[in-house]
Short mmCIF file of N, CA and C in Angstrom, two decimals:
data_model
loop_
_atom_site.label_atom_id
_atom_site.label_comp_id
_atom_site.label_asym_id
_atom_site.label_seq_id
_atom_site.Cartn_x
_atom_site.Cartn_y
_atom_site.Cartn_z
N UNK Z 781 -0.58 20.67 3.89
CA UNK Z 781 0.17 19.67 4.59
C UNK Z 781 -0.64 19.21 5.80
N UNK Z 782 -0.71 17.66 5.71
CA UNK Z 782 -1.48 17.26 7.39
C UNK Z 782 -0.28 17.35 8.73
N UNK Z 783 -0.70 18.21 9.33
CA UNK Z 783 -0.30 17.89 10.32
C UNK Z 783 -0.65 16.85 11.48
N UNK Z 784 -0.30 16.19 12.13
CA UNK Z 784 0.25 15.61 13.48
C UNK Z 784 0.24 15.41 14.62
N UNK Z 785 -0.88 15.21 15.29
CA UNK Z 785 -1.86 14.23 15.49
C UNK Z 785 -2.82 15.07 14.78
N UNK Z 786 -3.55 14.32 14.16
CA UNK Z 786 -4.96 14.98 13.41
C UNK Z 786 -5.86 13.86 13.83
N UNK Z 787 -7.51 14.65 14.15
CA UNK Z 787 -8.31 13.95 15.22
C UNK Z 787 -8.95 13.56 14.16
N UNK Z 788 -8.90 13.89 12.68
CA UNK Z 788 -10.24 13.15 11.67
C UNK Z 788 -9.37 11.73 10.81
N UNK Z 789 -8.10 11.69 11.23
CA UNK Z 789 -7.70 10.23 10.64
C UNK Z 789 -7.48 9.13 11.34
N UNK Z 790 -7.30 8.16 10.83
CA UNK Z 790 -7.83 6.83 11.12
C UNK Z 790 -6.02 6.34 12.19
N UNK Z 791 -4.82 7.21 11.56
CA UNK Z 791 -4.20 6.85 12.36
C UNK Z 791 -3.43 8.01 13.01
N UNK Z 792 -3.13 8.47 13.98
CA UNK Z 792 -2.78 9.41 14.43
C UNK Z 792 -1.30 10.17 13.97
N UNK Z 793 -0.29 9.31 13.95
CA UNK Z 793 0.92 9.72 13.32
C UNK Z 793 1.16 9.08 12.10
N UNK Z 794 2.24 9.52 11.17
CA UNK Z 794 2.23 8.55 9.85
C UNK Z 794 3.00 7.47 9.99
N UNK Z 795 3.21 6.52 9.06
CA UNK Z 795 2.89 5.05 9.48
C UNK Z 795 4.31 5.00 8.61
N UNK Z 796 5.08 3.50 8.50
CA UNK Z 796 6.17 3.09 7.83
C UNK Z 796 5.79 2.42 6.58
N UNK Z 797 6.31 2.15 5.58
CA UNK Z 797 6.49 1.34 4.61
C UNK Z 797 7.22 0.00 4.30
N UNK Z 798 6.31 -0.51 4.56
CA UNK Z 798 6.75 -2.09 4.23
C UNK Z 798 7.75 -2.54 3.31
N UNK Z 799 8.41 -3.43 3.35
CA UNK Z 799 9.16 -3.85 2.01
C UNK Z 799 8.57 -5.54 1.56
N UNK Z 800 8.41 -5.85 0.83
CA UNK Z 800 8.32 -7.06 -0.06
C UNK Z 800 8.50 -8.09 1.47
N UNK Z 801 9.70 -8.14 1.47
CA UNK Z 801 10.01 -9.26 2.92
C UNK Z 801 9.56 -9.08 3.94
N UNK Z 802 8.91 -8.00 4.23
CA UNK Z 802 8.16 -7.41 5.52
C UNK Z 802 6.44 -8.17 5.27
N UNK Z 803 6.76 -8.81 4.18
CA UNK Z 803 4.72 -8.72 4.45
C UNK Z 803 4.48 -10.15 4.07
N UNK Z 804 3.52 -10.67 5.14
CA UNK Z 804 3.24 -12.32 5.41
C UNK Z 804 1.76 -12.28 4.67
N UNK Z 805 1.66 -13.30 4.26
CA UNK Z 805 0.01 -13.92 3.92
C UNK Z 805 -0.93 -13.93 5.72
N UNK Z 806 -1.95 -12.97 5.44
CA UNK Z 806 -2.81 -13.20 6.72
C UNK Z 806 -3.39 -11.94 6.33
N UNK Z 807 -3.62 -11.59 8.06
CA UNK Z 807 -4.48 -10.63 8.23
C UNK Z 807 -4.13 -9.34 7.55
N UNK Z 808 -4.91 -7.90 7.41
CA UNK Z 808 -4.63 -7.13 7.42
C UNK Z 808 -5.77 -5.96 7.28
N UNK Z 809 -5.34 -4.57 6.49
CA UNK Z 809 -6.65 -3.54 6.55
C UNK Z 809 -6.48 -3.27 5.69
N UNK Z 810 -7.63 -2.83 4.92
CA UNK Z 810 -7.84 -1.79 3.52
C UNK Z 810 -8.79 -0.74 3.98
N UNK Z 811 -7.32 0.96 3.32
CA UNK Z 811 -8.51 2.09 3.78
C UNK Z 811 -9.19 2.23 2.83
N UNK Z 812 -10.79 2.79 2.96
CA UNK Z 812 -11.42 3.24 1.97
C UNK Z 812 -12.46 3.67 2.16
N UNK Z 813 -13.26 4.40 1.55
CA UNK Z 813 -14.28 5.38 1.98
C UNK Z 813 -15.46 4.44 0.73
N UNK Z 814 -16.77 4.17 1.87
CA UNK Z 814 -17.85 3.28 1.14
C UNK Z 814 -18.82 4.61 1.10
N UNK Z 815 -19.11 5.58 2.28
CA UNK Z 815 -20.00 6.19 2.06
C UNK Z 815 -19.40 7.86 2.76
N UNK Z 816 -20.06 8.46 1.97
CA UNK Z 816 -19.67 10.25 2.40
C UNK Z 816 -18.72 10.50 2.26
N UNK Z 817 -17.53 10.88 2.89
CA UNK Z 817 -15.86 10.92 2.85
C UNK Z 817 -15.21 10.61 4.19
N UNK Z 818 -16.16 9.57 4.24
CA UNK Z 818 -15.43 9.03 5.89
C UNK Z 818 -14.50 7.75 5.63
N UNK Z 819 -13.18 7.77 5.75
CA UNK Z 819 -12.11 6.85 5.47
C UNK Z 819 -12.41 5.58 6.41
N UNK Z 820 -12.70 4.51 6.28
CA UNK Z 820 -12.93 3.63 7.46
C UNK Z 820 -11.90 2.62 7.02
N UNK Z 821 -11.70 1.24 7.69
CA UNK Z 821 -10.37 0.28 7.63
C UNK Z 821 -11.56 -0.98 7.99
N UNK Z 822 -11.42 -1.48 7.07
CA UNK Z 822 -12.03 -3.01 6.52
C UNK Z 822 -10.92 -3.95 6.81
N UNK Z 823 -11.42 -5.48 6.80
CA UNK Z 823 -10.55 -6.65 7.07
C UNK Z 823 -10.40 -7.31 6.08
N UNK Z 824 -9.35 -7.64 5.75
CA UNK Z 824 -8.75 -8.09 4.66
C UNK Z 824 -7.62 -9.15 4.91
N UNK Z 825 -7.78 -9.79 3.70
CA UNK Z 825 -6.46 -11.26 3.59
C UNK Z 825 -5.56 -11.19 2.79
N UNK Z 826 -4.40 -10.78 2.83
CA UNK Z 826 -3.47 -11.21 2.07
C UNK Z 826 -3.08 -12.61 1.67
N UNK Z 827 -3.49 -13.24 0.74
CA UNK Z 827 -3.50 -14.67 0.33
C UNK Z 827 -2.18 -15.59 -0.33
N UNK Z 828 -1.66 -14.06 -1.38
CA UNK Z 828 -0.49 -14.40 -1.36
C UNK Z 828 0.52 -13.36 -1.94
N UNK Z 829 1.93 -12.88 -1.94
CA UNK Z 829 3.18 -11.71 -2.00
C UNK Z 829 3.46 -12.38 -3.00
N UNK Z 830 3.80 -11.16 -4.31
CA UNK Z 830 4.28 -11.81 -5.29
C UNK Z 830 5.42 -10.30 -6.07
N UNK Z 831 6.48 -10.59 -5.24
CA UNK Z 831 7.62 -9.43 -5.42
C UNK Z 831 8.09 -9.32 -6.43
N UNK Z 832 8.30 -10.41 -7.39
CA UNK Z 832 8.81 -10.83 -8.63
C UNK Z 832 7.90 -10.16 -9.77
N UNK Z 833 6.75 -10.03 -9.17
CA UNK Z 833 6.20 -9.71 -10.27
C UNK Z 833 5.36 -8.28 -11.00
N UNK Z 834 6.42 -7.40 -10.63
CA UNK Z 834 6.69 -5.65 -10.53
C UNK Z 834 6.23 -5.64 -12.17
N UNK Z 835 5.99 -6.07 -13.14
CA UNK Z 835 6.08 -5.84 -14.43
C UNK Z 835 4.28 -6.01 -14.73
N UNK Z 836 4.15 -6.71 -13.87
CA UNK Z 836 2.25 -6.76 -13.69
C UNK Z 836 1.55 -6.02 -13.26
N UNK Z 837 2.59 -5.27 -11.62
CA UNK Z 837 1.36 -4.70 -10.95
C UNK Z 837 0.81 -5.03 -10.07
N UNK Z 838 0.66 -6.33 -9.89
CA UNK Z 838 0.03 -7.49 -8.94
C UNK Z 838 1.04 -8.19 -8.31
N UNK Z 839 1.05 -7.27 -7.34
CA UNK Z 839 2.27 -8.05 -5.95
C UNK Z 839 1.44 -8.79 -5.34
N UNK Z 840 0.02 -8.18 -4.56
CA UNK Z 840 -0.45 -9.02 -3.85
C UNK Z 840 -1.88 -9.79 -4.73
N UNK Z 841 -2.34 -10.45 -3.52
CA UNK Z 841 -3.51 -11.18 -4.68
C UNK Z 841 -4.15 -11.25 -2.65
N UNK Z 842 -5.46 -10.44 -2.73
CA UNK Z 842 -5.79 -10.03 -1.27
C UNK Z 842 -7.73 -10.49 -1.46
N UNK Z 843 -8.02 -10.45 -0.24
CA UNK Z 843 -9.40 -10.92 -0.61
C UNK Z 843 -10.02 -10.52 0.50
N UNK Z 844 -11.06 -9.86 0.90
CA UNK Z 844 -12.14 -9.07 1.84
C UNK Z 844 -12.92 -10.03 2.62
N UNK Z 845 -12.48 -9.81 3.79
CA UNK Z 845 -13.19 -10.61 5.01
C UNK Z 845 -13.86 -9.89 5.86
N UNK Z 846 -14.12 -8.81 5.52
CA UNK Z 846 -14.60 -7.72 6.13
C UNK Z 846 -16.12 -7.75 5.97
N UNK Z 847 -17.21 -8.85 6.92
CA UNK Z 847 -18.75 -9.18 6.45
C UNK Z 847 -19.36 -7.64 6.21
N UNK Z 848 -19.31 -6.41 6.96
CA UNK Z 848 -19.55 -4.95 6.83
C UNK Z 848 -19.75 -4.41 5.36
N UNK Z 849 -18.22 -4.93 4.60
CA UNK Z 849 -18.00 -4.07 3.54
C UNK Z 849 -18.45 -4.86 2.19
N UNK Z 850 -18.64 -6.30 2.59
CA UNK Z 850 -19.34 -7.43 1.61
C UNK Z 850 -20.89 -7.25 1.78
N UNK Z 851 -20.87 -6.67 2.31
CA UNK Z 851 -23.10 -6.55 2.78
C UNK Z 851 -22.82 -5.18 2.18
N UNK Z 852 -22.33 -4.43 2.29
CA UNK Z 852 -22.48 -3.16 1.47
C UNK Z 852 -22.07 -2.67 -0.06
N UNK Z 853 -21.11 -3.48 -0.30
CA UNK Z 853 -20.80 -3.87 -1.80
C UNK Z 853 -20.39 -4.48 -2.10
N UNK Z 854 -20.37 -5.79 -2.10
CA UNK Z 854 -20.39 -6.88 -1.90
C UNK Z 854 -18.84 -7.16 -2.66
N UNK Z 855 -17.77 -6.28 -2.16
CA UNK Z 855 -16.59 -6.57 -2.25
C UNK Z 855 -15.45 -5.40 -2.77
N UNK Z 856 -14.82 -5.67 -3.50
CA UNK Z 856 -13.80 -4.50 -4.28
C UNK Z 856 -14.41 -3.95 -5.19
N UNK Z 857 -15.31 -2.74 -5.43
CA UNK Z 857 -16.01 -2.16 -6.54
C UNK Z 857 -15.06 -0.82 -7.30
N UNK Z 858 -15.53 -0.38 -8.18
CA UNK Z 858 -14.96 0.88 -8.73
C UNK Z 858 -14.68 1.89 -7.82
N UNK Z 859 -13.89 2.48 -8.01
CA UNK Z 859 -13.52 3.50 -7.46
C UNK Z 859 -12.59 2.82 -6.15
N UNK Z 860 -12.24 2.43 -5.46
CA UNK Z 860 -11.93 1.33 -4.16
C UNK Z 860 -9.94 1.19 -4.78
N UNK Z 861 -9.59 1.98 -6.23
CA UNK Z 861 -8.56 1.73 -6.95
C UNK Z 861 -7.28 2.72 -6.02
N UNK Z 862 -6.14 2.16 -5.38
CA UNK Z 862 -5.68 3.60 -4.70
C UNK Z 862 -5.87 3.19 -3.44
N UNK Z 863 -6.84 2.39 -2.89
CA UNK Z 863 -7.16 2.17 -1.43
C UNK Z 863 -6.27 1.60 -0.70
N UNK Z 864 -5.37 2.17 0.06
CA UNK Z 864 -4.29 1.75 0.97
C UNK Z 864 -4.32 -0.21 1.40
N UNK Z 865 -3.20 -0.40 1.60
CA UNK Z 865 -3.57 -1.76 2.17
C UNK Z 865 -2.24 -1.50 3.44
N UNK Z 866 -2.90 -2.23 4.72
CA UNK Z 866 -1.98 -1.77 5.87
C UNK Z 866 -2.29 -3.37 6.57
N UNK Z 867 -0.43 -3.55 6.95
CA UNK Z 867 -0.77 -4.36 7.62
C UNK Z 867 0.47 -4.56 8.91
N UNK Z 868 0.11 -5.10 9.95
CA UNK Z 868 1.13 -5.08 11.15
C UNK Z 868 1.74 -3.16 11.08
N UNK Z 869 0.86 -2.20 11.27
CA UNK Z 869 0.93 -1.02 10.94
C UNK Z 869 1.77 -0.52 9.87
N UNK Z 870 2.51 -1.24 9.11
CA UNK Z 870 3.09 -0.76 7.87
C UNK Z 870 2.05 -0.71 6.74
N UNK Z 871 2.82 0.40 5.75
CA UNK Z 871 1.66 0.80 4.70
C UNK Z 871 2.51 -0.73 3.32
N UNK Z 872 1.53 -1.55 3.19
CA UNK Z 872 2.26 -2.46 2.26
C UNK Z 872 1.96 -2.52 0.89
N UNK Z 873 0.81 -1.86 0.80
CA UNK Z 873 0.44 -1.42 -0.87
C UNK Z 873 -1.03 -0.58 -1.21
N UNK Z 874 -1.26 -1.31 -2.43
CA UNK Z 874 -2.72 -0.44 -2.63
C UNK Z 874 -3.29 -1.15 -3.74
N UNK Z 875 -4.89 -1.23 -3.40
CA UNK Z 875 -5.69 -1.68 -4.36
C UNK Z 875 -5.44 -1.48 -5.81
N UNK Z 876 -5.86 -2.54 -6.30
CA UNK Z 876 -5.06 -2.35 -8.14
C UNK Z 876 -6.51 -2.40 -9.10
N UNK Z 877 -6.51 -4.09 -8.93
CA UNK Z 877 -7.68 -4.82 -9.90
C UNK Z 877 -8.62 -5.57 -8.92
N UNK Z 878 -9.78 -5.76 -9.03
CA UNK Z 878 -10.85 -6.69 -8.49
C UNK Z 878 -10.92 -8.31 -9.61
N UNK Z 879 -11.09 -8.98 -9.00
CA UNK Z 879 -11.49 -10.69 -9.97
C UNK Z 879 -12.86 -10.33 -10.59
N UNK Z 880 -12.81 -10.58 -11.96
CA UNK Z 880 -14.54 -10.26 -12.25
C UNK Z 880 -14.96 -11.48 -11.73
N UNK Z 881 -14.60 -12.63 -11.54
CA UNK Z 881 -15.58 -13.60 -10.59
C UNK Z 881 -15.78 -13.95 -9.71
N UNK Z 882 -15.27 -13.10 -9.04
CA UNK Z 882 -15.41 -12.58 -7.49
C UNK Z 882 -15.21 -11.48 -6.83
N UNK Z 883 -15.18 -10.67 -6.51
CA UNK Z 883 -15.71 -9.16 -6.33
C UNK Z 883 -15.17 -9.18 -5.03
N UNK Z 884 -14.68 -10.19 -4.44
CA UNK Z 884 -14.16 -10.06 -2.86
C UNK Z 884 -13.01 -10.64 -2.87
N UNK Z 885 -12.10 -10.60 -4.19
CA UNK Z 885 -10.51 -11.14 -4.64
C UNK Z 885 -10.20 -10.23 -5.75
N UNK Z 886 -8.89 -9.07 -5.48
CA UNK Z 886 -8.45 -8.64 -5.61
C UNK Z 886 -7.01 -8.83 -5.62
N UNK Z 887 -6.62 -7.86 -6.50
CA UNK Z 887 -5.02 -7.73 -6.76
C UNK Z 887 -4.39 -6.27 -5.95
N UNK Z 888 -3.39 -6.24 -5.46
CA UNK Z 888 -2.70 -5.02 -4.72
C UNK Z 888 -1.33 -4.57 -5.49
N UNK Z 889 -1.11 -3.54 -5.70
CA UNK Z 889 0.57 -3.19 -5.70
C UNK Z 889 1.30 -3.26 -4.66
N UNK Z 890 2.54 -3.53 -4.54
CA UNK Z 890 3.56 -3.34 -3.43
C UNK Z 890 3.87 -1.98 -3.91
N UNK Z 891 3.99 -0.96 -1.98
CA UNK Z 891 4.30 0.39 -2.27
C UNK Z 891 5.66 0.17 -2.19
N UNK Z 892 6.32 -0.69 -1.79
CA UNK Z 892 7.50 -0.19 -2.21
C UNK Z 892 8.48 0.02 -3.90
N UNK Z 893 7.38 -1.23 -4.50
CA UNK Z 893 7.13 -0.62 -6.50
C UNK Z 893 6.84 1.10 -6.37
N UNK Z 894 5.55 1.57 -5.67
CA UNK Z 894 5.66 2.55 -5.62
C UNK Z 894 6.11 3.87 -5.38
N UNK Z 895 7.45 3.66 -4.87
CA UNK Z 895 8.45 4.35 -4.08
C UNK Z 895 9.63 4.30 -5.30
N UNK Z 896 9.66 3.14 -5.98
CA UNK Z 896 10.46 2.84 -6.96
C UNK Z 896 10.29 3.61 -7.97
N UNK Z 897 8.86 3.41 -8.60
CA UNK Z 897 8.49 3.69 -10.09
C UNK Z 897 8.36 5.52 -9.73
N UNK Z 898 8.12 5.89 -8.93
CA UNK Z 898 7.92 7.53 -8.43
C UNK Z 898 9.72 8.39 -8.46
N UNK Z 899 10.88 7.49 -8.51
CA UNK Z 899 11.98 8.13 -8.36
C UNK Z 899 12.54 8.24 -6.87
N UNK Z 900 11.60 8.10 -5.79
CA UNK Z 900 11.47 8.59 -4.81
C UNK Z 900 12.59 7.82 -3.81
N UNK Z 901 12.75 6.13 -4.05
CA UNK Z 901 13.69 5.59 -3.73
C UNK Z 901 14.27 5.06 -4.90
N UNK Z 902 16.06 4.51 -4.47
CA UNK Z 902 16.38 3.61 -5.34
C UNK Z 902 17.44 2.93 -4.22
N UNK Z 903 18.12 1.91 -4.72
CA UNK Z 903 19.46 1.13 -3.99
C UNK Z 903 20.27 1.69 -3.47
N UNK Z 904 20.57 2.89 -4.36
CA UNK Z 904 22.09 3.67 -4.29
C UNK Z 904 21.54 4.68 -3.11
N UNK Z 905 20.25 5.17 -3.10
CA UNK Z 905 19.66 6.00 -2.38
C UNK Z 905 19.79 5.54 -0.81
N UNK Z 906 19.29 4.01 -0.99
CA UNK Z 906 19.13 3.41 0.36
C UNK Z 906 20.27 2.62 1.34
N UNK Z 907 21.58 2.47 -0.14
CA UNK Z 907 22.40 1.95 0.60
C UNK Z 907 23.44 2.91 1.18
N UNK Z 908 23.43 4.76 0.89
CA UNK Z 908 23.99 5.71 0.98
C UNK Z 908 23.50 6.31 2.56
N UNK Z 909 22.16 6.02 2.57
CA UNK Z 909 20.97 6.75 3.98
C UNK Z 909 21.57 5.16 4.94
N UNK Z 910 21.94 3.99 4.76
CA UNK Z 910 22.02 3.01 6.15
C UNK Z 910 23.79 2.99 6.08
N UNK Z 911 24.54 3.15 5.19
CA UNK Z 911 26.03 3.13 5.31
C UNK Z 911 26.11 1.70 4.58
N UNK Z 912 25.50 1.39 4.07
CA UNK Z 912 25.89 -0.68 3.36
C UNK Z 912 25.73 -0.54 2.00
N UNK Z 913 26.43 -1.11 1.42
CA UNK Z 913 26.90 -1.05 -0.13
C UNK Z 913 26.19 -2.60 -0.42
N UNK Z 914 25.29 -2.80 -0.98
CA UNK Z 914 24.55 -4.09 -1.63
C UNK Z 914 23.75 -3.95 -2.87
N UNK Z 915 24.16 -5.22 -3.49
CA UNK Z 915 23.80 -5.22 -4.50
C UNK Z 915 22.29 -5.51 -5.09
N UNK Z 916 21.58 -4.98 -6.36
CA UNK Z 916 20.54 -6.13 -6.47
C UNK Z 916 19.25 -5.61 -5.77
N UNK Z 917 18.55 -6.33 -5.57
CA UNK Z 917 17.26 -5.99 -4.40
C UNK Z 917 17.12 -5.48 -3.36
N UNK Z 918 16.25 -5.55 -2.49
CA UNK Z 918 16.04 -4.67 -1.24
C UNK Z 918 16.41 -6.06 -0.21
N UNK Z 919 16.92 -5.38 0.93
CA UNK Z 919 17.88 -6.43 1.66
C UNK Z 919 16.84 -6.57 2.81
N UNK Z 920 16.94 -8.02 3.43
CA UNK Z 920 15.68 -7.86 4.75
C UNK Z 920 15.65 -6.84 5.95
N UNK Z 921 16.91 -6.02 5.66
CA UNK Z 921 17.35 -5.32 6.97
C UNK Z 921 17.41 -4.29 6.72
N UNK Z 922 16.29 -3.64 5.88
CA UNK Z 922 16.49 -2.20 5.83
C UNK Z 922 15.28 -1.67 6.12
N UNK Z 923 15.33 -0.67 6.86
CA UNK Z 923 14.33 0.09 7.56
C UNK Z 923 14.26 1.20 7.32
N UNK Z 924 12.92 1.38 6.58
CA UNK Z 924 12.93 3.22 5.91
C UNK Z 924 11.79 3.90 5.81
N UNK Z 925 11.59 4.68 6.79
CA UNK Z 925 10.51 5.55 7.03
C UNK Z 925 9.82 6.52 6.41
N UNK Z 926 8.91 6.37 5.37
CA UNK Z 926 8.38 7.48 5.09
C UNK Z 926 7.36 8.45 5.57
N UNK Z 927 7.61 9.73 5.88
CA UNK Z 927 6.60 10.22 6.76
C UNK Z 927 5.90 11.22 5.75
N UNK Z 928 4.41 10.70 5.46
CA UNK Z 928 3.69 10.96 4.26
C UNK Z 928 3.72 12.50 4.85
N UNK Z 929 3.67 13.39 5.73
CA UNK Z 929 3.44 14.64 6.26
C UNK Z 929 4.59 15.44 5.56
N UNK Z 930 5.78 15.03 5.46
CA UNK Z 930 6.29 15.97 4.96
C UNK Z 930 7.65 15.53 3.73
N UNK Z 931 7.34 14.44 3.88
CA UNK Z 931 8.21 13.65 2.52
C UNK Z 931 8.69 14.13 1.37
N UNK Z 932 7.34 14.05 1.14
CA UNK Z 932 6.98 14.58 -0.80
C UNK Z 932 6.77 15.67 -1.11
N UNK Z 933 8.47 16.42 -1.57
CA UNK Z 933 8.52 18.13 -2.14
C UNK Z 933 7.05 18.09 -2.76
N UNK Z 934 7.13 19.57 -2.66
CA UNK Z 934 5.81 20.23 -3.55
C UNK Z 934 5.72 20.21 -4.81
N UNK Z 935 7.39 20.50 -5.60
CA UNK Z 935 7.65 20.58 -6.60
C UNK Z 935 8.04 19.05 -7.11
N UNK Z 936 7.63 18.12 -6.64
CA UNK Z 936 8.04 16.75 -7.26
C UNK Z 936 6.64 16.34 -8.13
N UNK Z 937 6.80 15.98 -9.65
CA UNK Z 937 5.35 16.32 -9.66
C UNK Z 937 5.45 14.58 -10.56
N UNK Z 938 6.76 13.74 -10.11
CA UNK Z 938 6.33 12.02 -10.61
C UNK Z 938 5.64 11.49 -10.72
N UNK Z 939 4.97 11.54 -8.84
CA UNK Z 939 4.24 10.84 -8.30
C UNK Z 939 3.02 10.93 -9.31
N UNK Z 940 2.28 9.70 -9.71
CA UNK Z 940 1.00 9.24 -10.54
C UNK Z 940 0.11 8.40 -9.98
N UNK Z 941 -1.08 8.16 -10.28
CA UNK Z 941 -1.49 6.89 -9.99
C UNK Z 941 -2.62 6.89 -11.29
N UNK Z 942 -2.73 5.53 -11.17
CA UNK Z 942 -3.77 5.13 -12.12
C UNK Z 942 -4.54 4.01 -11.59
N UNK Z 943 -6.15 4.34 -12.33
CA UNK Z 943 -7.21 3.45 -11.59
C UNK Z 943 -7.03 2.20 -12.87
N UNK Z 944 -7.16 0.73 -12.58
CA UNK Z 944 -6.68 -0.51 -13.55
C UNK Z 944 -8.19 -0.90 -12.78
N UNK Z 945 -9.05 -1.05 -12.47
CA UNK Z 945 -10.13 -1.83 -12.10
C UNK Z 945 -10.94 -1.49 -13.38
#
């Protein structure tokens, strides 16, 4: 388990989770390790949110502005699959697919798909933890903290990921 403040990560306490309506086209960060196992945070664009479209995979459609990480590999390469995407300090997804004709346009998941497809949240879950009974989707007014430190039982063994690049 990480504990709290830890001096070798990039952010000192753990961070919130975005929802679909929480996340604008603009700026943002992708973590990822280019060389050794040093996690660094690159600049990145969210170009455009695509919530609807949970059956793809490809919520976001994001693209690397980061001149550092384009001079060094000249964009989203293998392995880079999994790489956090953070933005306005919420965690809002993670690297999926790269464009084969462009290497610096990429596709992201929304983590909150990932919170979904893991069991980990659902509606009934979230409308039971704020006291509001709603139907349907995730509502703009819900605020829900996951604190990656101690969240996720030991014995929960859902959680998956898979590399699609």
């Amino acid at each position: 388990m990480i504990q709290f403040p830890h001096k070798d990560l990039l952010y000192s306490k753990p961070i919130p989770v975005a929802f679909s309506s929480q996340i604008k086209e603009g700026p943002a960060k992708m973590l990822t390790v280019v060389k050794g196992d040093n996690v660094e945070a690159f600049d990145i664009k969210i170009l455009k949110v695509m919530p609807n479209q949970q059956l793809t995979g490809r919520g976001l459609v994001i693209k690397v502005t980061d001149r550092k990480l384009i001079k060094l590999t000249g964009g989203i390469i293998q392995g880079m699959s999994g790489s956090p995407i953070i933005q306005n300090g919420r965690l809002v997804g993670a690297v999926t697919h790269v464009f084969i004709n462009d290497p610096t346009h990429g596709y992201g998941v929304l983590a909150e798909w990932m919170l979904l497809e893991s069991g980990i949240l659902n509606n009934q879950e979230i409308s039971r933890k704020i006291g509001v009974d709603f139907p349907g989707y995730f509502s703009n007014f819900i605020v829900f903290f996951i604190i990656f430190s101690n969240f996720f039982p030991k014995k929960d063994s859902r959680l998956h990921t898979s590399n699609m690049n």
